[in-house]
Coordinates of C-alpha atoms and ligand atoms in Angstrom, one line a residue:
M1 CA 0.1 -0.1 0.1
K2 CA 1.4 3.5 -0.8
W3 CA 0.3 5.8 1.6
P4 CA -0.8 9.5 0.4
E5 CA 1.9 12.4 1.2
K6 CA -0.6 14.7 2.4
V7 CA -4.1 14.8 4.1
T8 CA -6.6 17.3 4.6
I9 CA -8.5 17.6 8.0
K10 CA -11.3 19.6 8.3
E11 CA -11.9 20.6 11.9
V12 CA -15.6 20.5 12.6
G13 CA -15.2 21.0 16.6
P14 CA -16.5 24.6 16.7
R15 CA -19.8 23.0 15.2
D16 CA -20.1 19.5 15.5
G17 CA -18.4 19.4 18.7
L18 CA -20.3 22.2 20.6
Q19 CA -23.6 21.3 19.3
N20 CA -23.8 18.3 21.3
E21 CA -22.5 19.7 24.7
K22 CA -24.8 20.3 27.6
V23 CA -22.9 23.4 28.7
I24 CA -23.6 26.6 26.2
I25 CA -20.0 28.3 25.9
P26 CA -20.0 31.9 26.2
T27 CA -19.4 33.7 22.6
E28 CA -16.0 34.8 23.5
S29 CA -14.8 31.9 24.6
K30 CA -15.8 30.2 21.3
I31 CA -14.2 33.1 19.3
E32 CA -11.1 32.5 21.5
W33 CA -10.9 28.9 20.7
I34 CA -11.7 29.3 17.2
D35 CA -8.6 31.9 17.0
Q36 CA -6.4 29.3 18.8
L37 CA -7.4 26.8 16.0
S38 CA -6.5 29.0 13.5
D39 CA -2.8 29.3 14.7
T40 CA -2.3 25.4 14.5
G41 CA -1.9 25.1 10.8
L42 CA -5.5 24.0 9.9
S43 CA -6.7 25.0 6.7
Y44 CA -10.5 24.4 7.1
I45 CA -12.4 25.5 10.2
E46 CA -16.3 24.5 10.2
A47 CA -16.9 27.5 12.7
T48 CA -20.7 27.5 13.2
S49 CA -24.3 26.6 12.2
F50 CA -27.1 28.8 11.0
V51 CA -29.8 26.6 12.0
H52 CA -32.9 27.2 13.9
P53 CA -31.7 28.3 17.6
K54 CA -34.6 26.4 19.1
W55 CA -33.2 23.2 17.5
I56 CA -29.5 23.9 18.3
P57 CA -29.3 26.5 21.1
Q58 CA -25.5 25.8 21.6
L59 CA -24.8 27.7 18.8
S60 CA -27.5 30.2 18.6
D61 CA -24.7 33.0 18.4
A62 CA -23.5 31.9 14.9
S63 CA -23.7 35.6 13.7
L64 CA -21.5 36.9 16.4
V65 CA -19.1 34.3 16.4
A66 CA -18.8 34.5 12.5
K67 CA -18.2 38.2 12.6
G68 CA -16.2 37.9 15.6
I69 CA -13.4 35.6 14.8
R70 CA -10.0 36.3 13.6
R71 CA -9.6 35.6 9.9
N72 CA -6.6 33.8 8.6
P73 CA -6.4 34.2 4.8
T74 CA -4.9 30.7 4.6
I75 CA -8.0 29.2 6.2
T76 CA -11.5 28.3 4.7
Y77 CA -14.1 29.3 7.6
A78 CA -17.2 27.0 6.8
A79 CA -20.9 27.1 8.5
L80 CA -23.7 24.7 8.5
V81 CA -26.9 26.0 6.5
P82 CA -29.8 24.3 6.1
N83 CA -32.0 26.8 4.1
E84 CA -32.3 30.3 2.7
R85 CA -32.8 32.0 6.0
G86 CA -29.6 30.5 7.2
L87 CA -27.7 31.3 3.8
E88 CA -28.6 34.8 4.3
A89 CA -27.2 35.0 7.5
A90 CA -24.2 33.0 6.5
L91 CA -23.5 35.6 3.8
E92 CA -23.8 38.5 6.1
G93 CA -21.5 36.8 8.3
K94 CA -19.0 36.3 5.4
I95 CA -18.3 32.6 5.7
D96 CA -16.0 31.5 3.0
E97 CA -17.8 28.0 2.4
I98 CA -21.4 27.0 3.0
S99 CA -22.2 23.2 4.2
V100 CA -25.8 21.9 3.2
F101 CA -26.9 18.6 5.2
M102 CA -29.3 15.9 4.7
S103 CA -29.6 12.4 5.6
S104 CA -29.8 9.2 3.3
S105 CA -32.5 7.8 5.8
E106 CA -35.8 9.2 5.6
T107 CA -36.5 9.1 9.7
H108 CA -33.1 10.7 10.6
N109 CA -33.8 13.5 8.0
L110 CA -37.2 14.1 9.3
K111 CA -36.0 14.3 12.9
N112 CA -33.2 16.4 12.2
I113 CA -34.3 18.9 9.7
N114 CA -38.2 18.3 10.2
K115 CA -38.8 17.4 6.5
S116 CA -38.8 14.3 4.2
I117 CA -36.0 13.7 1.9
S118 CA -38.3 14.9 -1.1
D119 CA -39.3 18.0 0.3
T120 CA -35.6 18.7 1.6
L121 CA -34.0 18.5 -2.0
P122 CA -35.5 21.4 -3.5
I123 CA -34.7 23.6 -0.4
L124 CA -31.1 22.7 -0.5
K125 CA -31.1 23.0 -4.6
K126 CA -32.2 26.9 -3.9
V127 CA -29.4 27.3 -1.2
I128 CA -26.8 25.7 -3.2
Q129 CA -27.9 27.6 -6.4
A130 CA -28.1 30.9 -4.4
A131 CA -24.7 30.3 -2.7
A132 CA -23.2 29.8 -5.8
N133 CA -24.6 33.1 -7.3
S134 CA -22.7 34.7 -4.4
G135 CA -19.5 33.4 -5.3
K136 CA -19.5 30.5 -2.6
S137 CA -18.2 26.8 -2.9
V138 CA -20.9 24.4 -1.1
R139 CA -19.9 21.2 0.5
G140 CA -22.9 18.5 1.0
Y141 CA -23.0 16.5 4.3
V142 CA -24.8 12.9 3.6
S143 CA -25.5 11.6 7.0
T144 CA -26.5 7.8 8.2
V145 CA -24.4 6.7 5.3
F146 CA -23.5 3.4 7.2
G147 CA -26.7 3.1 9.5
C148 CA -29.5 4.9 10.8
P149 CA -30.4 5.2 14.5
Y150 CA -34.1 4.8 13.7
E151 CA -34.0 2.5 10.7
G152 CA -31.1 0.4 10.9
E153 CA -29.7 -0.7 7.7
V154 CA -29.1 1.8 4.6
T155 CA -28.4 0.8 1.3
M156 CA -25.8 2.1 -1.0
D157 CA -28.6 2.9 -3.6
Q158 CA -30.4 5.1 -0.8
V159 CA -26.9 7.1 -0.1
F160 CA -25.9 7.4 -4.0
R161 CA -29.8 8.7 -4.7
V162 CA -29.0 11.5 -2.4
C163 CA -25.5 12.4 -3.3
D164 CA -26.3 12.2 -7.3
Q165 CA -28.9 15.1 -6.5
L166 CA -26.5 17.1 -4.3
F167 CA -23.6 16.8 -7.1
D168 CA -26.3 17.7 -9.6
Y169 CA -27.2 20.9 -7.7
G170 CA -23.4 21.9 -7.8
I171 CA -21.9 20.7 -4.3
S172 CA -18.3 20.4 -4.9
E173 CA -17.5 17.8 -2.4
V174 CA -19.7 15.1 -0.3
S175 CA -18.9 14.6 3.3
L176 CA -20.1 11.0 4.0
G177 CA -21.3 10.7 7.6
D178 CA -21.0 7.8 9.8
T179 CA -23.4 9.6 12.2
I180 CA -23.7 7.2 14.9
G181 CA -20.3 5.4 14.6
V182 CA -21.4 2.2 13.5
A183 CA -19.1 1.5 10.3
S184 CA -16.8 -1.2 10.1
P185 CA -13.5 -1.4 7.9
K186 CA -15.3 -3.9 5.8
Q187 CA -18.4 -1.9 5.1
V188 CA -16.1 1.2 4.6
A189 CA -14.1 -0.7 1.8
S190 CA -17.3 -1.9 0.3
F191 CA -19.4 1.4 0.2
L192 CA -15.8 3.1 -1.0
E193 CA -15.5 0.7 -4.1
G194 CA -18.8 1.6 -5.4
A195 CA -18.4 5.5 -4.2
V196 CA -15.0 6.2 -5.6
K197 CA -16.1 5.0 -9.2
R198 CA -19.0 7.0 -9.0
Y199 CA -17.9 10.5 -7.9
D200 CA -14.0 10.1 -7.7
S201 CA -12.1 10.1 -4.4
E202 CA -11.3 14.1 -4.9
R203 CA -14.8 14.9 -4.5
I204 CA -15.2 12.6 -1.3
A205 CA -14.8 13.4 2.4
L206 CA -15.2 11.0 5.5
H207 CA -17.0 12.1 8.5
F208 CA -16.6 9.1 11.2
H209 CA -18.2 9.4 14.6
D210 CA -16.1 7.2 17.1
T211 CA -18.9 5.9 19.0
R212 CA -17.7 2.3 18.8
G213 CA -13.8 3.1 18.7
M214 CA -13.8 2.3 14.9
A215 CA -13.0 5.6 13.5
L216 CA -9.2 5.3 12.8
A217 CA -9.5 1.8 11.6
N218 CA -12.1 3.1 9.0
V219 CA -9.8 6.2 8.2
L220 CA -7.0 3.7 7.4
Q221 CA -9.5 1.8 5.2
A222 CA -10.7 5.0 3.3
L223 CA -6.8 6.1 2.8
E224 CA -6.3 2.7 0.8
H225 CA -9.4 3.8 -1.3
G226 CA -7.7 6.9 -2.3
V227 CA -9.7 9.5 0.1
V228 CA -7.7 12.2 1.4
T229 CA -9.9 14.4 3.3
F230 CA -11.3 13.9 6.8
D231 CA -13.5 15.8 9.2
S232 CA -12.6 15.6 12.8
S233 CA -13.2 17.3 16.0
L234 CA -10.4 18.3 18.4
G235 CA -10.4 16.3 21.4
G236 CA -13.4 14.1 20.3
L237 CA -16.1 16.3 21.1
G238 CA -19.3 15.9 18.9
G239 CA -22.6 14.3 18.1
C240 CA -25.9 14.9 16.6
P241 CA -28.8 15.8 19.2
Y242 CA -31.3 14.2 16.7
A243 CA -29.3 11.0 16.5
P244 CA -29.5 9.0 19.8
G245 CA -26.5 7.3 20.8
A246 CA -24.3 9.6 18.7
S247 CA -21.1 10.6 20.3
G248 CA -17.9 12.5 19.3
N249 CA -16.1 12.6 15.8
V250 CA -12.9 11.1 15.6
A251 CA -10.5 13.4 17.5
T252 CA -8.4 15.8 15.5
D253 CA -5.4 15.2 18.0
D254 CA -5.6 11.1 17.5
L255 CA -6.0 11.4 13.7
V256 CA -3.1 14.0 13.3
H257 CA -0.8 11.6 15.7
M258 CA -1.8 8.5 13.7
L259 CA -1.1 10.4 10.2
H260 CA 2.1 11.9 11.4
N261 CA 3.4 8.6 12.6
M262 CA 2.9 7.3 9.0
G263 CA 4.7 9.8 7.7
I264 CA 1.7 11.6 6.3
Q265 CA 1.6 15.5 6.3
T266 CA -1.4 17.6 7.6
G267 CA 0.5 21.0 7.7
I268 CA -0.9 21.0 11.5
N269 CA 1.4 21.6 14.6
Q270 CA 0.4 18.7 17.4
D271 CA 1.5 21.1 20.1
K272 CA -0.5 23.9 19.3
L273 CA -3.3 21.4 18.9
I274 CA -3.0 20.0 22.2
K275 CA -2.9 23.7 23.7
A276 CA -6.2 24.4 22.0
A277 CA -7.7 21.4 23.4
S278 CA -6.5 22.3 26.6
T279 CA -8.3 25.6 26.4
M280 CA -11.5 23.9 25.6
Q281 CA -11.2 21.4 28.6
T282 CA -10.9 24.6 30.6
F283 CA -14.0 26.1 29.1
L284 CA -16.1 22.6 29.5
E285 CA -14.6 22.0 32.9
K286 CA -14.2 18.4 32.0
P287 CA -11.4 16.2 30.1
L288 CA -11.9 15.8 26.6
P289 CA -12.3 12.1 25.3
S290 CA -9.4 11.7 22.8
H291 CA -6.4 9.4 23.4
Q292 CA -4.0 12.3 23.1
M293 CA -5.8 14.2 25.5
A294 CA -5.7 11.3 28.1
V295 CA -2.3 11.3 27.6
Y296 CA -1.7 14.7 28.2
N297 CA -3.9 14.7 31.2
A298 CA -1.9 12.1 32.8
Q299 CA 1.4 14.2 32.5
Ligands
HMG1 P1 -38.7 24.2 11.0 O1 -39.3 24.1 12.3 O2 -39.1 23.0 10.0 O3 -38.6 25.5 9.8 O4 -37.2 23.9 11.1 P2 -39.5 26.2 9.2 O5 -39.0 26.4 7.7 O6 -41.1 25.5 9.2 O7 -39.7 27.6 9.9 C1 -40.3 27.7 11.1 C2 -39.7 29.0 11.7 O8 -38.3 28.9 12.0 C3 -39.9 30.3 10.9 O9 -39.9 31.5 11.8 C4 -38.5 30.7 10.1 O10 -38.3 31.8 9.7 C5 -37.6 30.0 11.3 P3 -41.7 32.1 12.2 O11 -42.0 32.5 10.6 O12 -42.4 30.9 12.8 O13 -41.1 33.2 13.3 N1 -36.4 29.6 10.7 C6 -35.1 29.8 11.2 N2 -34.5 30.7 11.9 C7 -33.4 31.1 12.0 N3 -32.4 30.1 11.4 C8 -32.9 29.2 10.4 C9 -34.1 29.2 10.1 N4 -35.0 28.3 9.4 C10 -36.2 28.7 9.6 N5 -31.9 28.6 9.6 C11 -35.1 23.8 10.3 C12 -36.3 23.5 10.1 C13 -34.2 22.8 9.2 C14 -34.6 25.2 10.1 C15 -34.6 23.0 11.5 O14 -35.0 21.8 11.8 C16 -33.3 23.2 12.2 O15 -32.7 24.0 12.3 N6 -32.6 21.9 12.3 C17 -31.1 21.9 12.6 C18 -30.7 20.6 12.9 C19 -29.4 20.3 13.3 O16 -28.7 21.6 13.1 N7 -28.6 19.2 13.5 C20 -27.4 18.9 13.5 C21 -26.6 19.1 12.5 S1 -26.5 17.9 11.4 C22 -25.4 16.8 11.9 O17 -24.8 17.0 13.1 C23 -24.8 15.8 11.1 C24 -23.6 16.1 10.5 O18 -22.6 16.4 11.5 C25 -23.0 14.7 9.8 C26 -23.2 13.4 10.4 O19 -22.4 13.5 11.7 O20 -23.7 12.7 9.6 C27 -23.4 17.4 9.4
MG2 MG1 -21.3 14.7 12.5

């Protein structure tokens, strides 16, 4: 196996990480943390989410965060957007890249965004096209790719149906979500054999939650299939409040540790990353669940 020389890590901690925390972090602390993340060498940070504040109160300060963070011109700052109302706010907040999201399974889509898949698609089509007209690239998240908390098994056809539509509307990349961390390396391999042929590995990112401790094994499997873009959350924070049992994303610090030890570059400084994770531990007043932070906290 020839490993890639470089992998792109998309930090989703300020969005996926904080949306699932019971404690609401004050806006100034979020801004301080994101500013610290901006100094770690990351090239992509999903900073917040312009969803309905009733649904995700933890991120109800999206506009203040977008406007308050220091922008490093080498970094793409992205945000989650569910509809045109969210897009308007994201554009006003000068977000660089828009992330639309939906599920491949009907029940999770309904619980998460209050609509059927067929009612969601035309809404996202409008968002994607309006974002493009404003000169913004759009990334599409597809959730429950490897299993749904409500329906169990999800077929590849269900996933492809949604991805095909989103690519057709103009997304530049699809982020395939293992929302509840049920994927096994074998399942990832058989899924990617089909997906890479259909969409090309350059347009695929993987978004593994580590609920069952399988995320790094799944990353390795994806690397073997030529995928070089991964979403992760510093310290292993994260989860979807509308997916029972969903816990944190693969931890950025664990992912960087593994990749660097394999001689794969990420451009990220591990010491600065750990420092930023330790800042978030102080804000949340609890240890973060990653392996690297367990090592750090034991010192
Ligand atoms: P809805 O209640 O069906 O919305 O929510 P609606 O269109 O019927 O509008 C109802 C009211 O909400 C209206 O106000 C709208 O203006 C307002 P009214 O006229 O009654 O006064 N409204 C908004 N307000 C602020 N911002 C907005 C907005 N949109 C409408 N953007 C909606 C539909 C999609 C908005 C709601 O269900 C929602 O916000 N859901 C978000 C759920 C969420 O954020 N989940 C977590 C993220 S997804 C995830 O974690 C998975 C991922 O990580 C990948 C993976 O792991 O698989 C991405
Ligand atoms: Mg997620």
